[in-house]
Short mmCIF file of C-alpha atoms in Angstrom, two decimals:
data_model
loop_
_atom_site.label_atom_id
_atom_site.label_comp_id
_atom_site.label_asym_id
_atom_site.label_seq_id
_atom_site.Cartn_x
_atom_site.Cartn_y
_atom_site.Cartn_z
CA MET T 1 12.10 79.84 -92.82
CA GLU T 2 12.39 77.30 -95.65
CA PHE T 3 14.54 75.07 -93.39
CA LEU T 4 12.00 75.25 -90.55
CA SER T 5 9.20 74.42 -92.98
CA GLU T 6 11.04 71.36 -94.29
CA TYR T 7 11.95 70.30 -90.74
CA ALA T 8 8.33 70.58 -89.61
CA SER T 9 7.24 68.55 -92.60
CA PHE T 10 9.84 65.89 -91.74
CA LEU T 11 8.64 65.71 -88.11
CA ALA T 12 5.02 65.41 -89.25
CA LYS T 13 5.86 62.54 -91.58
CA THR T 14 7.92 60.80 -88.90
CA LEU T 15 5.14 61.17 -86.32
CA THR T 16 2.60 59.85 -88.82
CA LEU T 17 4.80 56.82 -89.50
CA VAL T 18 5.28 56.10 -85.79
CA VAL T 19 1.54 56.38 -85.10
CA ALA T 20 0.79 54.07 -88.05
CA ILE T 21 3.26 51.46 -86.74
CA VAL T 22 1.76 51.62 -83.24
CA VAL T 23 -1.76 51.21 -84.65
CA VAL T 24 -0.68 48.20 -86.73
CA LEU T 25 1.01 46.60 -83.71
CA VAL T 26 -2.10 47.15 -81.58
CA VAL T 27 -4.35 45.64 -84.26
CA ILE T 28 -2.03 42.62 -84.65
CA ALA T 29 -1.87 42.11 -80.91
CA ALA T 30 -5.64 42.41 -80.62
CA THR T 31 -6.15 39.87 -83.39
CA ARG T 32 -3.67 37.40 -81.92
CA GLY T 33 -5.08 37.93 -78.44
CA LYS T 34 -8.65 37.00 -79.46
CA GLY T 35 -9.81 33.94 -77.65
CA ARG T 36 -7.03 34.25 -75.08
CA ARG T 37 -8.58 37.09 -73.12
CA GLY T 38 -9.00 36.25 -69.48
CA SER T 39 -6.07 33.85 -69.44
CA GLY T 40 -3.71 34.07 -66.54
CA GLN T 41 -1.31 32.21 -64.33
CA LEU T 42 -1.42 31.02 -60.74
CA GLN T 43 1.58 32.28 -58.79
CA VAL T 44 2.58 30.36 -55.68
CA GLN T 45 5.06 31.60 -53.07
CA LYS T 46 6.12 29.60 -50.03
CA LEU T 47 5.89 32.10 -47.19
CA ASN T 48 8.08 29.99 -44.92
CA ASP T 49 11.00 30.90 -47.18
CA PHE T 50 10.03 34.56 -46.91
CA TYR T 51 10.08 34.48 -43.09
CA LYS T 52 13.31 32.48 -43.12
CA ASP T 53 14.96 35.05 -45.38
CA LEU T 54 13.91 37.88 -43.04
CA ARG T 55 15.42 36.08 -40.05
CA GLU T 56 18.65 35.22 -41.85
CA ARG T 57 19.17 38.79 -43.02
CA LEU T 58 18.70 40.05 -39.48
CA GLU T 59 21.04 37.38 -38.08
CA HIS T 60 23.68 38.31 -40.64
CA SER T 61 23.63 41.91 -39.41
CA VAL T 62 23.31 41.24 -35.68
CA LEU T 63 25.29 38.09 -34.88
CA SER T 64 29.06 37.83 -34.76
CA LYS T 65 30.85 35.59 -37.23
CA ASP T 66 31.25 32.83 -34.65
CA GLN T 67 27.60 33.06 -33.60
CA LEU T 68 26.45 33.08 -37.20
CA LYS T 69 28.64 30.07 -38.00
CA ALA T 70 27.24 28.14 -35.03
CA THR T 71 23.67 29.05 -35.99
CA ARG T 72 24.13 27.91 -39.58
CA LYS T 73 25.76 24.69 -38.41
CA ALA T 74 22.82 23.95 -36.11
CA GLU T 75 20.35 24.72 -38.92
CA ALA T 76 22.20 22.42 -41.33
CA LYS T 77 22.13 19.62 -38.77
CA ALA T 78 18.40 20.10 -38.17
CA ALA T 79 17.72 20.19 -41.92
CA LYS T 80 19.68 16.95 -42.40
CA GLN T 81 17.73 15.27 -39.61
CA GLU T 82 14.45 16.52 -41.04
CA LYS T 83 15.38 15.19 -44.47
CA LYS T 84 15.80 11.69 -43.04
CA ALA T 85 12.42 11.75 -41.34
CA PRO T 86 10.41 14.65 -42.75
CA PRO T 87 7.58 15.64 -40.38
CA SER T 88 4.05 15.77 -41.71
CA LYS T 89 3.18 19.44 -41.49
CA PRO T 90 -0.26 20.94 -42.10
CA ARG T 91 -0.64 23.28 -45.06
CA VAL T 92 -1.99 26.81 -44.96
CA PHE T 93 -3.11 28.48 -48.18
CA VAL T 94 -3.01 32.28 -47.96
CA LEU T 95 -5.23 34.47 -50.16
CA ASP T 96 -5.58 38.25 -50.42
CA PHE T 97 -8.72 40.25 -51.22
CA ASP T 98 -8.44 44.02 -51.60
CA GLY T 99 -12.00 45.09 -52.37
CA ASP T 100 -13.26 48.09 -54.32
CA ILE T 101 -16.83 49.17 -55.11
CA LYS T 102 -17.21 46.45 -57.78
CA ALA T 103 -15.35 43.75 -55.81
CA SER T 104 -13.07 43.45 -58.84
CA ALA T 105 -10.69 41.13 -56.99
CA THR T 106 -13.36 38.41 -57.30
CA ASP T 107 -12.09 37.67 -60.81
CA ASN T 108 -8.83 36.39 -59.32
CA LEU T 109 -10.35 34.96 -56.14
CA ARG T 110 -12.56 32.51 -58.00
CA HIS T 111 -9.53 30.97 -59.76
CA GLU T 112 -7.48 30.88 -56.56
CA VAL T 113 -10.29 29.06 -54.74
CA THR T 114 -10.71 26.60 -57.62
CA ALA T 115 -6.99 25.85 -57.51
CA LEU T 116 -6.73 25.24 -53.76
CA LEU T 117 -9.90 23.12 -53.71
CA SER T 118 -8.26 20.77 -56.17
CA MET T 119 -5.87 19.53 -53.47
CA ALA T 120 -6.74 21.00 -50.04
CA ASN T 121 -8.46 18.88 -47.43
CA ALA T 122 -9.89 19.16 -43.93
CA GLU T 123 -6.39 18.93 -42.41
CA ASP T 124 -5.35 22.13 -44.19
CA GLU T 125 -6.39 25.74 -43.60
CA VAL T 126 -7.21 28.74 -45.78
CA VAL T 127 -6.32 32.21 -44.50
CA LEU T 128 -7.90 35.19 -46.24
CA ARG T 129 -6.36 38.62 -45.68
CA LEU T 130 -9.40 40.80 -46.31
CA GLU T 131 -9.60 44.57 -46.79
CA SER T 132 -12.86 46.09 -48.02
CA GLY T 133 -15.32 48.82 -47.15
CA GLY T 134 -18.02 47.14 -49.27
CA GLY T 135 -19.74 48.06 -52.49
CA MET T 136 -22.28 46.59 -54.91
CA VAL T 137 -24.52 43.92 -53.40
CA HIS T 138 -24.39 41.48 -56.31
CA SER T 139 -20.62 41.83 -56.67
CA TYR T 140 -19.94 41.09 -53.01
CA GLY T 141 -22.54 38.36 -53.10
CA LEU T 142 -20.47 36.58 -55.74
CA ALA T 143 -17.24 37.17 -53.79
CA SER T 144 -18.86 35.71 -50.67
CA SER T 145 -20.02 32.69 -52.65
CA GLN T 146 -16.39 31.89 -53.47
CA LEU T 147 -15.62 31.67 -49.74
CA VAL T 148 -18.72 29.54 -49.16
CA ARG T 149 -17.16 27.01 -51.57
CA ILE T 150 -14.23 26.66 -49.15
CA ARG T 151 -16.44 26.25 -46.12
CA ASP T 152 -18.74 23.77 -47.88
CA ALA T 153 -15.67 21.68 -48.75
CA GLY T 154 -14.99 21.27 -45.03
CA ILE T 155 -11.73 23.24 -45.12
CA PRO T 156 -11.12 25.56 -42.13
CA LEU T 157 -11.30 29.22 -43.18
CA THR T 158 -9.69 32.00 -41.14
CA VAL T 159 -10.34 35.63 -42.11
CA CYS T 160 -7.84 38.32 -41.05
CA VAL T 161 -8.89 41.97 -41.06
CA ASP T 162 -6.10 44.48 -40.53
CA LYS T 163 -7.91 47.66 -41.61
CA VAL T 164 -11.54 47.35 -42.65
CA ALA T 165 -14.22 44.75 -43.36
CA ALA T 166 -17.47 46.66 -43.53
CA SER T 167 -20.76 46.14 -45.34
CA GLY T 168 -19.95 43.78 -48.25
CA GLY T 169 -16.54 43.27 -46.67
CA TYR T 170 -18.15 41.88 -43.52
CA MET T 171 -20.49 39.81 -45.67
CA MET T 172 -17.33 38.02 -46.80
CA ALA T 173 -15.66 37.97 -43.38
CA CYS T 174 -18.59 36.34 -41.58
CA ILE T 175 -18.13 33.14 -43.60
CA GLY T 176 -14.87 32.34 -41.82
CA GLN T 177 -15.01 29.90 -38.91
CA LYS T 178 -12.57 32.28 -37.24
CA ILE T 179 -12.29 36.06 -37.71
CA LEU T 180 -9.16 37.85 -36.51
CA SER T 181 -9.01 41.63 -36.33
CA ALA T 182 -6.40 44.25 -35.60
CA PRO T 183 -7.42 46.28 -32.51
CA PHE T 184 -8.36 49.36 -34.54
CA ALA T 185 -9.70 47.72 -37.68
CA ILE T 186 -13.22 48.78 -38.70
CA LEU T 187 -15.96 46.16 -38.87
CA GLY T 188 -19.72 46.00 -39.26
CA SER T 189 -21.86 48.32 -41.35
CA ILE T 190 -24.45 45.58 -41.79
CA GLY T 191 -26.88 47.74 -43.70
CA VAL T 192 -27.82 48.80 -47.23
CA VAL T 193 -27.55 52.25 -48.76
CA ALA T 194 -28.47 53.74 -52.13
CA GLN T 195 -28.18 57.34 -53.22
CA LEU T 196 -28.56 59.21 -56.49
CA PRO T 197 -28.99 62.84 -57.54
CA ASN T 198 -32.13 64.12 -59.26
CA VAL T 199 -31.93 67.05 -61.68
CA HIS T 200 -35.56 67.05 -62.77
CA ARG T 201 -36.28 70.54 -61.38
CA LEU T 202 -33.18 71.93 -63.10
CA LEU T 203 -34.30 70.47 -66.44
CA LYS T 204 -37.81 71.78 -65.90
CA LYS T 205 -36.45 75.26 -65.14
CA HIS T 206 -34.75 75.25 -68.53
CA GLU T 207 -37.85 73.81 -70.24
CA ILE T 208 -36.17 70.47 -71.00
CA ASP T 209 -38.40 67.41 -71.03
CA PHE T 210 -37.10 63.97 -70.12
CA GLU T 211 -39.34 61.02 -70.86
CA VAL T 212 -39.12 57.74 -68.94
CA LEU T 213 -41.09 54.94 -70.59
CA THR T 214 -41.41 51.59 -68.83
CA ALA T 215 -43.29 48.33 -69.24
CA GLY T 216 -43.98 47.10 -65.74
CA GLU T 217 -45.13 49.25 -62.85
CA TYR T 218 -41.85 49.09 -60.95
CA LYS T 219 -39.37 48.77 -63.80
CA ARG T 220 -37.99 52.16 -62.79
CA THR T 221 -38.73 53.49 -59.31
CA LEU T 222 -36.26 56.38 -58.89
CA THR T 223 -34.49 58.17 -61.73
CA VAL T 224 -31.83 60.85 -62.11
CA PHE T 225 -33.58 62.92 -64.79
CA GLY T 226 -37.28 62.10 -64.46
CA GLU T 227 -39.76 63.22 -61.83
CA ASN T 228 -39.73 60.85 -58.86
CA THR T 229 -43.00 59.94 -57.19
CA GLU T 230 -43.80 59.07 -53.59
CA LYS T 231 -44.96 55.64 -54.74
CA GLY T 232 -41.63 55.09 -56.46
CA ARG T 233 -39.75 56.13 -53.32
CA GLU T 234 -41.78 53.73 -51.20
CA LYS T 235 -41.04 50.84 -53.56
CA PHE T 236 -37.35 51.71 -53.64
CA GLN T 237 -37.25 51.79 -49.83
CA GLU T 238 -39.09 48.45 -49.74
CA ASP T 239 -36.42 46.94 -51.99
CA LEU T 240 -33.69 48.25 -49.68
CA GLU T 241 -35.42 46.73 -46.66
CA THR T 242 -35.72 43.38 -48.44
CA THR T 243 -32.02 43.42 -49.31
CA HIS T 244 -31.20 44.32 -45.71
CA GLU T 245 -33.20 41.37 -44.39
CA LEU T 246 -31.37 39.03 -46.77
CA PHE T 247 -28.04 40.51 -45.63
CA LYS T 248 -28.98 39.98 -41.97
CA GLY T 249 -30.07 36.42 -42.63
CA PHE T 250 -26.81 35.65 -44.43
CA VAL T 251 -24.67 36.97 -41.58
CA ALA T 252 -26.79 35.21 -38.95
CA ARG T 253 -26.41 31.92 -40.79
CA TYR T 254 -22.62 31.98 -40.52
CA ARG T 255 -22.35 33.87 -37.20
CA PRO T 256 -25.26 32.47 -35.16
CA GLN T 257 -23.65 33.75 -31.94
CA LEU T 258 -24.47 37.34 -32.98
CA ASP T 259 -27.44 39.33 -31.73
CA ILE T 260 -28.20 40.17 -35.33
CA ASP T 261 -30.90 42.78 -34.65
CA ALA T 262 -28.59 44.63 -32.28
CA ILE T 263 -25.64 44.83 -34.67
CA ALA T 264 -27.40 45.07 -38.07
CA THR T 265 -28.05 48.78 -37.69
CA GLY T 266 -25.48 49.96 -40.22
CA GLU T 267 -23.09 50.97 -37.43
CA VAL T 268 -19.37 50.22 -37.47
CA TRP T 269 -17.09 49.32 -34.57
CA LEU T 270 -13.34 49.24 -34.01
CA GLY T 271 -11.77 45.84 -33.41
CA MET T 272 -11.89 45.92 -29.63
CA ALA T 273 -15.57 46.94 -29.54
CA ALA T 274 -16.33 44.51 -32.38
CA GLN T 275 -14.93 41.65 -30.31
CA GLU T 276 -17.25 42.54 -27.43
CA ARG T 277 -20.18 42.25 -29.85
CA LEU T 278 -18.84 38.90 -31.19
CA LEU T 279 -18.25 40.32 -34.67
CA VAL T 280 -14.67 38.99 -34.38
CA ASP T 281 -13.19 36.11 -32.40
CA GLU T 282 -9.72 37.38 -31.57
CA LEU T 283 -7.64 40.57 -31.71
CA LYS T 284 -4.55 39.76 -33.74
CA THR T 285 -2.95 41.09 -36.92
CA SER T 286 -2.48 38.89 -39.97
CA ASP T 287 1.32 39.30 -39.62
CA GLN T 288 1.28 37.86 -36.12
CA TYR T 289 -1.03 34.99 -37.03
CA LEU T 290 0.89 33.94 -40.14
CA ALA T 291 4.26 34.19 -38.37
CA GLU T 292 2.94 31.89 -35.66
CA ARG T 293 1.54 29.43 -38.19
CA ALA T 294 4.81 29.43 -40.16
CA ALA T 295 6.54 27.85 -37.15
CA GLU T 296 4.33 24.77 -37.35
CA ALA T 297 2.90 24.61 -40.87
CA GLU T 298 3.82 25.10 -44.52
CA LEU T 299 2.41 28.38 -45.80
CA PHE T 300 1.64 28.93 -49.50
CA HIS T 301 0.52 32.31 -50.84
CA LEU T 302 -1.68 32.00 -53.93
CA HIS T 303 -2.23 34.79 -56.43
CA PHE T 304 -3.88 34.44 -59.83
CA ALA T 305 -2.34 37.04 -62.15
CA GLN T 306 -4.33 38.01 -65.22
CA LYS T 307 -2.38 38.40 -68.46
CA LYS T 308 -2.95 41.76 -70.10
CA SER T 309 -2.87 42.11 -73.86
CA LEU T 310 -1.05 44.92 -75.67
CA PRO T 311 -4.28 46.85 -76.37
CA GLU T 312 -5.09 46.73 -72.67
CA ARG T 313 -1.65 48.02 -71.78
CA VAL T 314 -1.42 50.63 -74.55
CA GLY T 315 -4.68 51.42 -76.33
CA LEU T 316 -6.95 51.16 -73.28
CA ALA T 317 -4.58 52.64 -70.72
CA ALA T 318 -6.39 55.99 -70.62
CA SER T 319 -9.79 54.33 -70.28
CA MET T 320 -8.58 52.11 -67.45
CA ALA T 321 -6.99 55.09 -65.70
CA ALA T 322 -10.25 57.04 -65.91
CA ASP T 323 -12.18 54.05 -64.58
CA ARG T 324 -9.78 53.69 -61.67
CA PHE T 325 -10.10 57.41 -60.95
CA VAL T 326 -13.90 57.23 -60.76
CA LEU T 327 -13.84 54.04 -58.67
CA THR T 328 -11.27 55.53 -56.30
CA TRP T 329 -13.42 58.56 -55.59
CA LEU T 330 -16.57 56.45 -55.26
CA SER T 331 -14.72 54.27 -52.77
CA ARG T 332 -13.59 57.34 -50.85
CA LEU T 333 -17.11 58.69 -50.73
CA ASN T 334 -18.36 55.28 -49.59
CA GLN T 335 -15.70 54.99 -46.89
CA GLN T 336 -15.56 58.60 -45.70
CA ARG T 337 -17.64 57.61 -42.68
CA PHE T 338 -14.74 55.37 -41.62
CA TRP T 339 -12.14 58.16 -41.58
#
């Protein structure tokens, strides 16, 4: 028993020491990381090399030694000829946007757009691979504004939708001069929705008062805990209608060929039906489009990677995991109509 007691005491002291060291390291990292938060690095990958590597790996497995030797010899000859008189190829800048409720990918998108605008011109093209079921109006409004920067600069913008571009996702997609969709991708949902629970009657049943004090008649229209009024509901609905009209006007501005009143009902359509309603221009996956472009242009994939500090990776890991969990379920609830 004495041995176990001493051993437990030793473990406690060791654990205390380890925890103290971790805390000190986190504090030091946090102090050193002040002022550098938000820094990151632009990563650039030439997709032509990616496609070339895929082909070469397949050739290595399929072709005989003589065939492979002849193929490599022909490629070397073509490369030598091209080196003497390099052709002027157009450039295609490829971006990805995987949207959640908060359109969190906007933080990277804004830097990627700033980078490509520093050298892209009207002879180039930007391809956005977009996947989003929508989310907060102001968040997707900012994300859309980043794409407007590309269009205003006179650079052709092509948006590829392989799975879903609905609500705020379509708000982004409509900015492209050309929208490509997979046959069974989901598009549309040009509408506005808001929902919240109200537990006022439950609180009242348990004789719990909840006071809502405001300065301004419509500072708070609907609440979770207070008693909602018909006047408040009417104002809230009016605000939704106003937002919907702004949404419709935004889409109509960039897709004037649409019958906006016919498609801005909040409905969604699969790619084939969406094409009939002019929500998309062509049925084609992003893989097919980029593979075709790689044969005639230089493709560059841009990704701005945020640097994470030690506290973010260690001390805030649980908080970030909880946030992701909540956002994931909110996204699922928001997109359950698409399943």
